[in-house]
Coordinates of C-alpha atoms in Angstrom, one line a residue:
Chain A
X808 CA -21.4 -32.9 -7.3
X809 CA -24.3 -31.1 -9.0
X810 CA -25.0 -27.5 -8.2
X811 CA -26.6 -26.5 -4.9
X812 CA -29.9 -25.5 -6.3
X813 CA -30.7 -28.8 -8.0
X814 CA -33.1 -31.1 -6.3
X815 CA -32.3 -33.9 -3.9
X816 CA -33.5 -36.5 -6.5
X817 CA -31.2 -35.1 -9.2
X818 CA -28.3 -35.5 -6.8
X819 CA -29.3 -39.1 -6.0
X820 CA -29.8 -39.8 -9.7
X821 CA -26.2 -38.7 -10.3
X822 CA -25.2 -41.5 -8.0
X823 CA -27.2 -44.0 -10.0
X824 CA -30.3 -44.1 -7.7
X825 CA -33.4 -44.6 -9.9
X826 CA -36.7 -43.0 -9.0
X827 CA -38.1 -46.5 -8.4
X828 CA -35.4 -47.3 -5.8
X829 CA -36.1 -44.0 -4.1
X830 CA -39.8 -44.8 -4.1
X831 CA -39.1 -48.1 -2.4
X832 CA -36.9 -46.4 0.1
X833 CA -39.6 -43.9 1.0
X834 CA -42.2 -46.7 1.2
X835 CA -40.2 -48.6 3.7
X836 CA -39.2 -45.5 5.6
X837 CA -42.9 -44.5 6.0
X838 CA -43.6 -48.0 7.2
X839 CA -40.8 -47.8 9.7
X840 CA -42.2 -44.5 11.0
X841 CA -45.7 -46.1 11.3
X842 CA -47.1 -43.6 8.7
X843 CA -49.8 -44.8 6.3
X844 CA -48.6 -46.1 2.9
X845 CA -49.9 -42.9 1.3
X846 CA -47.2 -41.0 3.3
X847 CA -44.5 -43.0 1.5
X848 CA -45.8 -41.6 -1.8
X849 CA -46.0 -38.1 -0.4
X850 CA -42.4 -38.4 0.9
X851 CA -41.1 -39.6 -2.4
X852 CA -42.7 -36.6 -4.2
X853 CA -41.8 -34.0 -1.6
X854 CA -38.2 -35.1 -1.2
X855 CA -37.7 -35.4 -5.0
X856 CA -38.9 -31.8 -5.5
X857 CA -37.0 -30.5 -2.5
X858 CA -34.0 -28.3 -3.0
X859 CA -31.0 -30.0 -1.3
X860 CA -31.5 -28.9 2.3
X861 CA -28.6 -27.0 3.8
X862 CA -27.3 -28.8 6.8
X863 CA -24.8 -27.4 9.3
X864 CA -23.3 -30.2 11.5
X865 CA -21.5 -29.0 14.7
X866 CA -19.4 -31.7 16.4
X867 CA -18.8 -30.8 20.1
X868 CA -17.5 -33.2 22.8
X869 CA -17.9 -36.4 20.8
X870 CA -16.0 -39.4 19.5
X871 CA -17.2 -39.2 15.8
X872 CA -19.0 -42.5 16.3
X873 CA -22.3 -40.8 15.2
X874 CA -20.7 -39.6 11.9
X875 CA -19.3 -43.1 11.4
X876 CA -22.7 -44.7 12.0
X877 CA -24.2 -42.7 9.1
X878 CA -21.3 -42.5 6.6
X879 CA -19.9 -46.0 6.9
X880 CA -21.6 -49.1 5.9
X881 CA -20.1 -52.0 3.9
X882 CA -22.6 -51.5 1.1
X883 CA -23.7 -48.0 0.2
X884 CA -26.9 -47.5 2.1
X885 CA -29.5 -45.0 1.0
X886 CA -29.1 -43.2 4.3
X887 CA -25.4 -42.7 3.3
X888 CA -26.4 -41.5 -0.2
X889 CA -29.0 -39.1 1.1
X890 CA -26.4 -37.8 3.5
X891 CA -24.2 -37.2 0.5
X892 CA -27.0 -35.6 -1.4
X893 CA -27.9 -33.0 1.3
X894 CA -26.0 -29.8 1.1
X895 CA -23.6 -30.4 4.0
X896 CA -22.3 -26.9 4.3
X897 CA -20.2 -27.4 7.5
X898 CA -18.9 -30.6 9.0
X899 CA -15.4 -30.4 10.3
X900 CA -14.7 -34.1 9.9
X901 CA -15.9 -34.4 6.4
X902 CA -15.4 -31.0 4.8
X903 CA -12.4 -30.4 2.6
X904 CA -12.0 -26.8 3.8
X905 CA -10.0 -26.1 6.9
X906 CA -9.2 -23.1 9.2
X907 CA -10.5 -19.7 8.1
X908 CA -12.1 -21.1 5.0
X909 CA -14.2 -23.6 7.0
X910 CA -15.4 -20.9 9.4
X911 CA -16.3 -18.7 6.4
X912 CA -18.3 -21.5 5.0
X913 CA -20.2 -21.7 8.3
X914 CA -21.0 -18.0 8.3
X915 CA -22.0 -18.1 4.7
X916 CA -24.3 -21.1 5.2
X917 CA -26.0 -19.3 8.1
X918 CA -26.5 -16.1 6.1
X919 CA -27.8 -17.8 2.9
X920 CA -30.2 -20.2 4.6
X921 CA -31.4 -18.2 7.6
X922 CA -34.3 -19.8 9.3
X923 CA -34.2 -22.8 6.9
X924 CA -31.1 -24.8 7.5
X925 CA -31.1 -28.0 9.6
X926 CA -28.7 -27.8 12.5
X927 CA -27.3 -31.2 13.6
X928 CA -25.2 -31.4 16.7
X929 CA -23.3 -34.3 18.0
X930 CA -21.5 -34.3 21.2
X931 CA -22.3 -32.7 24.5
X932 CA -21.7 -29.0 25.4
X933 CA -18.9 -28.3 27.9
X934 CA -20.0 -25.5 30.3
X935 CA -17.1 -25.7 32.9
X936 CA -14.6 -22.8 32.8
X937 CA -17.0 -20.9 30.5
X938 CA -16.9 -23.8 28.0
X939 CA -13.1 -23.7 27.6
X940 CA -12.8 -27.5 27.7
X941 CA -13.9 -27.7 24.0
X942 CA -13.2 -25.0 21.5
X943 CA -13.2 -24.8 17.7
X944 CA -11.4 -22.0 15.9
X945 CA -11.0 -20.1 19.1
X946 CA -14.7 -20.3 20.0
X947 CA -16.2 -22.4 22.7
X948 CA -18.9 -25.0 21.7
X949 CA -21.2 -23.0 23.9
X950 CA -20.6 -19.7 22.0
X951 CA -20.9 -21.5 18.7
X952 CA -24.2 -23.1 19.6
X953 CA -25.6 -19.8 20.8
X954 CA -24.4 -18.2 17.5
X955 CA -25.9 -20.8 15.1
X956 CA -29.0 -22.2 16.9
X957 CA -31.2 -19.0 16.7
X958 CA -31.0 -19.1 12.9
X959 CA -31.8 -22.8 12.4
X960 CA -35.0 -24.1 10.9
X961 CA -34.8 -27.3 12.8
X962 CA -32.3 -28.6 15.4
X963 CA -31.4 -32.2 15.8
X964 CA -29.3 -33.5 18.7
X965 CA -27.6 -36.5 17.2
X966 CA -26.5 -39.2 19.6
X967 CA -26.7 -39.7 23.4
X968 CA -24.1 -37.0 24.1
X969 CA -25.9 -34.2 22.3
X970 CA -29.3 -35.5 23.5
X971 CA -28.6 -36.2 27.1
X972 CA -24.9 -35.4 27.8
X973 CA -23.8 -39.0 27.3
X974 CA -20.4 -40.2 28.3
X975 CA -18.8 -36.8 28.8
X976 CA -21.5 -36.1 31.3
X977 CA -20.8 -39.4 33.2
X978 CA -19.7 -39.1 36.8
X979 CA -17.7 -37.1 37.8
X980 CA -18.4 -35.0 34.7
X981 CA -15.1 -33.0 34.7
X982 CA -16.1 -30.6 31.9
X983 CA -19.6 -29.9 33.3
X984 CA -21.0 -31.3 30.1
X985 CA -24.7 -30.7 29.4
X986 CA -27.2 -31.7 26.7
X987 CA -28.2 -29.3 23.8
X988 CA -31.7 -29.0 25.4
X989 CA -30.0 -27.6 28.6
X990 CA -28.8 -24.6 26.5
X991 CA -31.5 -24.2 23.8
X992 CA -34.8 -23.6 25.6
X993 CA -36.8 -21.5 23.1
X994 CA -36.8 -24.0 20.2
X995 CA -37.9 -27.6 19.8
X996 CA -34.9 -29.9 19.6
X997 CA -35.3 -33.4 18.1
X998 CA -33.2 -35.8 20.2
X999 CA -31.9 -38.9 18.4
X1000 CA -30.1 -40.7 21.2
X1001 CA -28.1 -43.9 20.8
X1002 CA -24.4 -44.6 21.0
X1003 CA -24.4 -44.4 18.1
X1004 CA -27.9 -43.7 16.9
X1005 CA -29.5 -45.8 14.1
X1006 CA -28.8 -44.0 10.8
X1007 CA -32.4 -44.4 9.4
X1008 CA -33.7 -42.3 12.2
X1009 CA -31.8 -39.3 10.9
X1010 CA -33.1 -39.7 7.4
X1011 CA -36.6 -40.3 8.8
X1012 CA -36.5 -37.0 10.6
X1013 CA -35.1 -35.2 7.5
X1014 CA -37.8 -36.8 5.3
X1015 CA -40.5 -35.8 7.7
X1016 CA -39.2 -32.2 7.8
X1017 CA -38.9 -32.0 4.0
X1018 CA -42.3 -33.6 3.4
X1019 CA -44.5 -32.1 6.0
X1020 CA -42.5 -29.0 6.8
X1021 CA -42.7 -29.9 10.5
X1022 CA -40.8 -32.2 12.9
X1023 CA -42.2 -35.6 13.7
X1024 CA -44.1 -36.3 16.9
X1025 CA -41.8 -36.5 19.8
X1026 CA -42.0 -38.2 23.2
X1027 CA -41.3 -36.5 26.6
X1028 CA -37.6 -36.8 26.1
X1029 CA -37.8 -35.2 22.6
X1030 CA -37.3 -38.4 20.7
X1031 CA -39.3 -39.2 17.5
X1032 CA -42.1 -41.5 18.7
X1033 CA -42.0 -43.5 15.5
X1034 CA -38.6 -44.9 16.4
X1035 CA -38.5 -44.6 20.2
X1036 CA -42.2 -45.5 20.9
X1037 CA -41.6 -49.0 22.2
X1038 CA -39.0 -50.6 24.4
X1039 CA -36.3 -53.0 23.1
X1040 CA -37.9 -55.6 25.4
X1041 CA -41.4 -55.2 23.9
X1042 CA -40.1 -55.9 20.4
X1043 CA -37.4 -58.4 21.3
X1044 CA -37.6 -61.8 19.6
X1045 CA -36.4 -63.3 22.9
X1046 CA -39.4 -61.9 24.7
X1047 CA -41.3 -65.3 24.8
X1048 CA -38.5 -66.7 26.9
X1049 CA -38.9 -63.9 29.4
X1050 CA -42.6 -64.6 29.6
X1051 CA -41.8 -68.3 30.2
X1052 CA -39.2 -67.5 32.8
X1053 CA -36.3 -69.0 30.8
X1054 CA -33.1 -67.0 31.4
X1055 CA -29.5 -67.4 30.4
X1056 CA -27.5 -67.3 33.7
X1057 CA -24.0 -66.9 32.2
X1058 CA -22.9 -66.1 28.7
X1059 CA -22.0 -69.7 27.9
X1060 CA -24.6 -71.9 29.6
X1061 CA -27.3 -74.0 28.0
X1062 CA -29.8 -71.1 28.2
X1063 CA -27.4 -68.8 26.4
X1064 CA -26.9 -71.4 23.7
X1065 CA -30.6 -71.8 23.3
X1066 CA -31.1 -68.1 22.9
X1067 CA -33.0 -67.5 26.2
X1068 CA -33.7 -64.1 27.7
X1069 CA -30.7 -62.0 28.8
X1070 CA -32.5 -60.2 31.6
X1071 CA -30.5 -61.7 34.4
X1072 CA -27.2 -60.9 32.5
X1073 CA -28.1 -57.2 32.8
X1074 CA -30.1 -56.6 29.6
X1075 CA -31.6 -53.1 29.8
X1076 CA -34.1 -53.8 27.1
X1077 CA -37.1 -53.4 29.4
X1078 CA -36.3 -49.7 30.2
X1079 CA -34.7 -48.7 26.8
X1080 CA -36.7 -47.1 24.1
X1081 CA -35.2 -47.6 20.7
X1082 CA -35.8 -49.4 17.4
X1083 CA -32.8 -51.8 17.4
X1084 CA -35.1 -54.9 17.7
X1085 CA -37.0 -54.1 14.5
X1086 CA -34.6 -52.0 12.4
X1087 CA -31.4 -53.9 13.5
X1088 CA -27.9 -52.9 12.5
X1089 CA -25.5 -53.3 9.6
X1090 CA -28.1 -53.5 6.9
X1091 CA -30.5 -55.6 9.0
X1092 CA -27.8 -58.2 9.8
X1093 CA -28.1 -58.4 13.5
X1094 CA -28.3 -56.4 16.7
X1095 CA -26.8 -56.7 20.2
X1096 CA -29.4 -59.1 21.7
X1097 CA -29.3 -61.3 18.6
X1098 CA -25.6 -61.6 18.9
X1099 CA -25.9 -62.8 22.5
X1100 CA -25.3 -59.6 24.6
X1101 CA -27.9 -57.7 26.6
X1102 CA -28.9 -54.2 25.7
X1103 CA -26.7 -51.5 27.4
X1104 CA -29.5 -49.0 27.2
X1105 CA -27.4 -46.5 25.2
X1106 CA -30.3 -44.4 24.1
X1107 CA -31.5 -43.6 27.6
X1108 CA -30.2 -40.6 29.8
X1109 CA -27.3 -41.4 32.0
X1110 CA -26.9 -45.0 30.8
X1111 CA -23.2 -44.9 31.6
X1112 CA -23.9 -44.3 35.3
X1113 CA -26.8 -46.8 35.5
X1114 CA -25.1 -49.1 38.0
X1115 CA -23.4 -51.7 35.7
X1116 CA -24.0 -53.2 32.3
X1117 CA -24.1 -56.8 33.8
X1118 CA -26.4 -56.1 36.7
X1119 CA -29.9 -57.3 36.3
X1120 CA -32.5 -54.5 36.4
X1121 CA -34.2 -56.2 39.3
X1122 CA -31.1 -55.6 41.5
X1123 CA -31.0 -52.2 43.2
X1124 CA -28.5 -50.0 41.5
X1125 CA -27.0 -48.5 44.6
X1126 CA -28.3 -50.1 47.8
X1127 CA -26.3 -47.8 50.0
X1128 CA -28.3 -44.8 48.9
X1129 CA -31.7 -46.5 49.3
X1130 CA -32.7 -45.4 52.7
X1131 CA -31.2 -42.5 54.7
X1132 CA -32.1 -44.2 58.0
X1133 CA -30.2 -47.3 57.1
X1134 CA -27.2 -45.3 55.8
X1135 CA -24.9 -45.7 58.8
X1136 CA -25.5 -49.4 59.2
X1137 CA -25.5 -49.8 55.4
X1138 CA -22.1 -48.1 55.0
X1139 CA -20.5 -50.3 57.6
X1140 CA -21.9 -53.4 56.0
X1141 CA -21.0 -52.1 52.5
X1142 CA -17.4 -51.5 53.5
X1143 CA -17.2 -55.0 55.0
X1144 CA -18.8 -56.5 51.9
X1145 CA -16.4 -54.7 49.6
X1146 CA -13.4 -56.0 51.4
X1147 CA -14.9 -59.5 51.4
X1148 CA -15.5 -59.3 47.6
X1149 CA -12.0 -58.0 46.9
X1150 CA -10.6 -60.9 48.8
X1151 CA -12.8 -63.3 46.9
X1152 CA -11.8 -61.7 43.5
X1153 CA -8.1 -62.0 44.5
X1154 CA -8.6 -65.6 45.6
X1155 CA -10.4 -66.5 42.4
X1156 CA -7.7 -64.9 40.3
X1157 CA -4.9 -66.8 42.0
X1158 CA -6.8 -70.1 41.9
X1159 CA -7.9 -69.5 38.3
X1160 CA -11.5 -69.9 39.4
X1161 CA -14.3 -68.7 37.2
X1162 CA -15.3 -65.2 38.2
X1163 CA -19.1 -65.0 38.2
X1164 CA -21.1 -62.0 37.0
X1165 CA -22.0 -61.3 40.6
X1166 CA -18.3 -60.9 41.4
X1167 CA -17.7 -58.5 38.6
X1168 CA -20.5 -56.3 39.9
X1169 CA -19.1 -55.9 43.4
Chain B
X955 CA -26.0 -68.1 14.0
X956 CA -29.3 -66.6 12.6
X957 CA -32.6 -66.5 14.4
X958 CA -33.7 -69.5 12.4
X959 CA -31.1 -71.7 14.1
X960 CA -32.3 -70.6 17.6
X961 CA -35.0 -73.1 18.6
X962 CA -37.7 -70.7 19.5
X963 CA -41.3 -71.9 19.2
X964 CA -43.8 -69.2 19.8
X965 CA -47.1 -70.8 20.7
X966 CA -50.0 -69.0 19.3
X967 CA -52.6 -71.6 19.9
X968 CA -53.1 -74.6 17.7
X969 CA -53.3 -72.9 14.3
X970 CA -51.1 -69.9 15.0
X971 CA -53.7 -67.4 13.8
X972 CA -54.2 -64.2 15.7
X973 CA -57.4 -63.2 14.0
X974 CA -55.8 -60.2 12.3
X975 CA -55.5 -61.9 8.9
X976 CA -59.2 -62.2 8.3
X977 CA -59.7 -58.6 9.3
X978 CA -57.2 -57.6 6.6
X979 CA -58.9 -59.8 4.1
X980 CA -62.1 -57.9 4.7
X981 CA -60.4 -54.5 4.4
X982 CA -58.8 -55.6 1.1
X983 CA -62.2 -56.7 -0.2
X984 CA -63.7 -53.3 0.7
X985 CA -60.8 -51.5 -1.0
X986 CA -61.3 -53.6 -4.2
X987 CA -65.0 -52.8 -4.2
X988 CA -64.2 -49.1 -4.0
X989 CA -61.6 -49.4 -6.8
X990 CA -64.2 -51.1 -9.0
X991 CA -66.8 -48.4 -8.3
X992 CA -64.8 -45.2 -8.0
X993 CA -61.3 -46.0 -9.2
X994 CA -59.9 -45.0 -5.8
X995 CA -56.7 -46.9 -5.0
X996 CA -55.7 -48.2 -1.6
X997 CA -52.8 -49.8 0.2
X998 CA -52.1 -51.7 3.4
X999 CA -48.8 -51.9 5.2
X1000 CA -48.5 -55.4 6.5
X1001 CA -45.9 -54.4 9.0
X1002 CA -48.3 -51.9 10.6
X1003 CA -50.1 -54.5 12.7
X1004 CA -49.0 -57.7 14.3
X1005 CA -49.2 -60.7 12.0
X1006 CA -47.9 -64.2 12.9
X1007 CA -46.1 -66.2 10.2
X1008 CA -49.3 -68.3 10.1
X1009 CA -51.4 -65.2 9.6
X1010 CA -49.3 -64.2 6.6
X1011 CA -49.4 -67.7 5.1
X1012 CA -53.2 -67.8 5.6
X1013 CA -53.7 -64.4 3.9
X1014 CA -51.3 -65.3 1.1
X1015 CA -53.1 -68.6 0.5
X1016 CA -56.5 -67.0 0.4
X1017 CA -55.4 -64.3 -2.1
X1018 CA -53.5 -66.8 -4.2
X1019 CA -51.4 -65.9 -7.3
X1020 CA -52.7 -64.3 -10.5
X1021 CA -51.2 -63.8 -13.9
X1022 CA -48.4 -61.3 -13.3
X1023 CA -45.2 -61.7 -11.4
X1024 CA -42.5 -59.0 -11.4
X1025 CA -39.1 -59.0 -9.8
X1026 CA -37.0 -55.9 -9.5
X1027 CA -33.6 -55.0 -8.3
X1028 CA -33.8 -51.7 -6.4
X1029 CA -30.9 -51.6 -3.9
X1030 CA -32.1 -55.1 -2.9
X1031 CA -34.7 -57.3 -4.5
X1032 CA -38.3 -56.4 -4.6
X1033 CA -41.0 -58.8 -5.7
X1034 CA -44.5 -57.9 -6.8
X1035 CA -47.2 -60.3 -7.9
X1036 CA -50.9 -59.9 -8.7
X1037 CA -53.1 -62.1 -6.6
X1038 CA -55.8 -64.3 -8.0
X1039 CA -58.1 -61.2 -7.6
X1040 CA -57.2 -58.7 -10.4
X1041 CA -56.5 -55.3 -8.8
X1042 CA -54.9 -56.8 -5.6
X1043 CA -51.1 -56.8 -5.6
X1044 CA -48.7 -58.2 -3.0
X1045 CA -45.4 -56.4 -2.7
X1046 CA -42.3 -57.6 -0.8
X1047 CA -39.2 -55.4 -0.4
X1048 CA -35.8 -56.9 0.6
X1049 CA -32.6 -54.9 1.5
X1050 CA -29.2 -55.6 -0.2
X1051 CA -28.5 -58.2 2.6
X1052 CA -31.7 -60.1 1.7
X1053 CA -33.6 -59.2 4.8
X1054 CA -37.3 -58.3 4.4
X1055 CA -37.8 -54.5 5.0
X1056 CA -41.4 -54.0 3.9
X1057 CA -44.5 -55.9 2.8
X1058 CA -47.6 -54.2 1.3
X1059 CA -50.8 -55.1 -0.3
X1060 CA -51.8 -52.5 -2.9
X1061 CA -55.2 -52.3 -4.4
X1062 CA -54.7 -50.6 -7.8
X1063 CA -54.7 -51.4 -11.5
X1064 CA -50.9 -51.2 -11.4
X1065 CA -48.6 -50.5 -8.5
X1066 CA -46.9 -47.0 -8.7
X1067 CA -43.5 -48.5 -8.8
X1068 CA -44.0 -50.7 -11.9
X1069 CA -44.2 -48.2 -14.8
X1070 CA -40.9 -46.6 -15.9
X1071 CA -40.7 -43.3 -14.0
X1072 CA -40.6 -40.1 -16.0
X1073 CA -37.3 -38.8 -14.5
X1074 CA -35.7 -42.2 -15.3
X1075 CA -37.0 -42.1 -18.8
X1076 CA -35.4 -38.7 -19.4
X1077 CA -32.1 -39.9 -18.0
X1078 CA -32.3 -43.1 -20.1
X1079 CA -32.9 -41.1 -23.2
X1080 CA -29.9 -38.9 -22.5
X1081 CA -27.6 -41.8 -21.9
X1082 CA -28.8 -43.7 -25.0
X1083 CA -28.0 -40.6 -27.0
X1084 CA -24.5 -40.4 -25.5
X1085 CA -24.0 -44.0 -26.5
X1086 CA -25.1 -43.3 -30.1
X1087 CA -22.9 -40.2 -30.3
X1088 CA -19.9 -42.3 -29.2
X1089 CA -20.6 -44.7 -32.0
X1090 CA -20.2 -42.0 -34.7

């Protein structure tokens, strides 16, 4: 790869990306971020002139799905190429160096780019047993975050785990996992939640930072408004069916075949802020609702503990906790119901009956 | 199964027009007037406000097709045509999968993307010289 001080565009040119292709990319990126068309031109110019930004990527308690989302696509995406073109100074999964060499690279990148590098974190931070649940090179994730974050120019929490704690934080949260923003209080953190997040959001944030020298506008949960400004439901192509009251009741009924609304099958679209409905996945091929499954709400805090992926939003998530006064009666009734449901499930299994969604939820 | 195969018929009234297309047409007319008087260029992102398929068809029909049509291969196809009104260009970008990822109207003598870009010219010149050196 070309030397570190060459511009981003020179690095892209090495990979056969013409300036025109880059201009097209910036024009569509600006459009996606709801910026005026002139911003696309400004982005193309600023990013072309920019020195390849130094990026330090710290993976904490994560599954590497976020890295996969960005680096893997069946045709080389520009997100992937831009990711290649940045100066990725530390990323354990991708870097060739290992052991002491890798840790030296980290320290060197911090020293050389103090106050300027972009810090990307994926995975939650374990705080139980002083962070001992997740260590890299003898240091806990917590120590590492506190060492690197004060010197970063911008901090990006990539994926639901870094942004909100995600699956490691799900009940009963054995490692006492927390989000990056629970540790870093004195600096703005851009949250890019999703499990995994949409790749273009990362390049969008990077482009904004390089073009305007600032972070994009964020919502109250620290997410870029341009991508998380509207719910899945608001932009869903199946929305007209919701408005008409046409719902699929099972995954293989007439309604499902006709592409009706998946609300009653547990779709979390109405309470999930993300851009899947417009940006889609796999090069714009499709997205969960288009392939017939409701939204899981993976870009929202605590989505894993939300009360069931197949439970309609209109059903109370946990009726037993709804009112304290009804607790005693409720518990007794709940236990009785559980036994009854278990019996039904068992009976259905032995008789090869169809188990309905309602049964699965009990 | 693509969205096209799912029988969804969104009813937008009898003609399917939302009223946004005629607003855009006026904005474009204003931009063209400014281009003629001061040389100031303008652009409209057609994804920035809601347009029904009927709106787009209406707008495209009103603007018509002019003398120039350009197709480009830029990590996915891009098509540019001058409308019947010189100075107004319609630009459509597709991704490598063939899905539409951007649509713009530009009001300019020539869209920025059309001329060969100076960096690309330099690189082109270098590679042509490589080729010639190889011949010798």
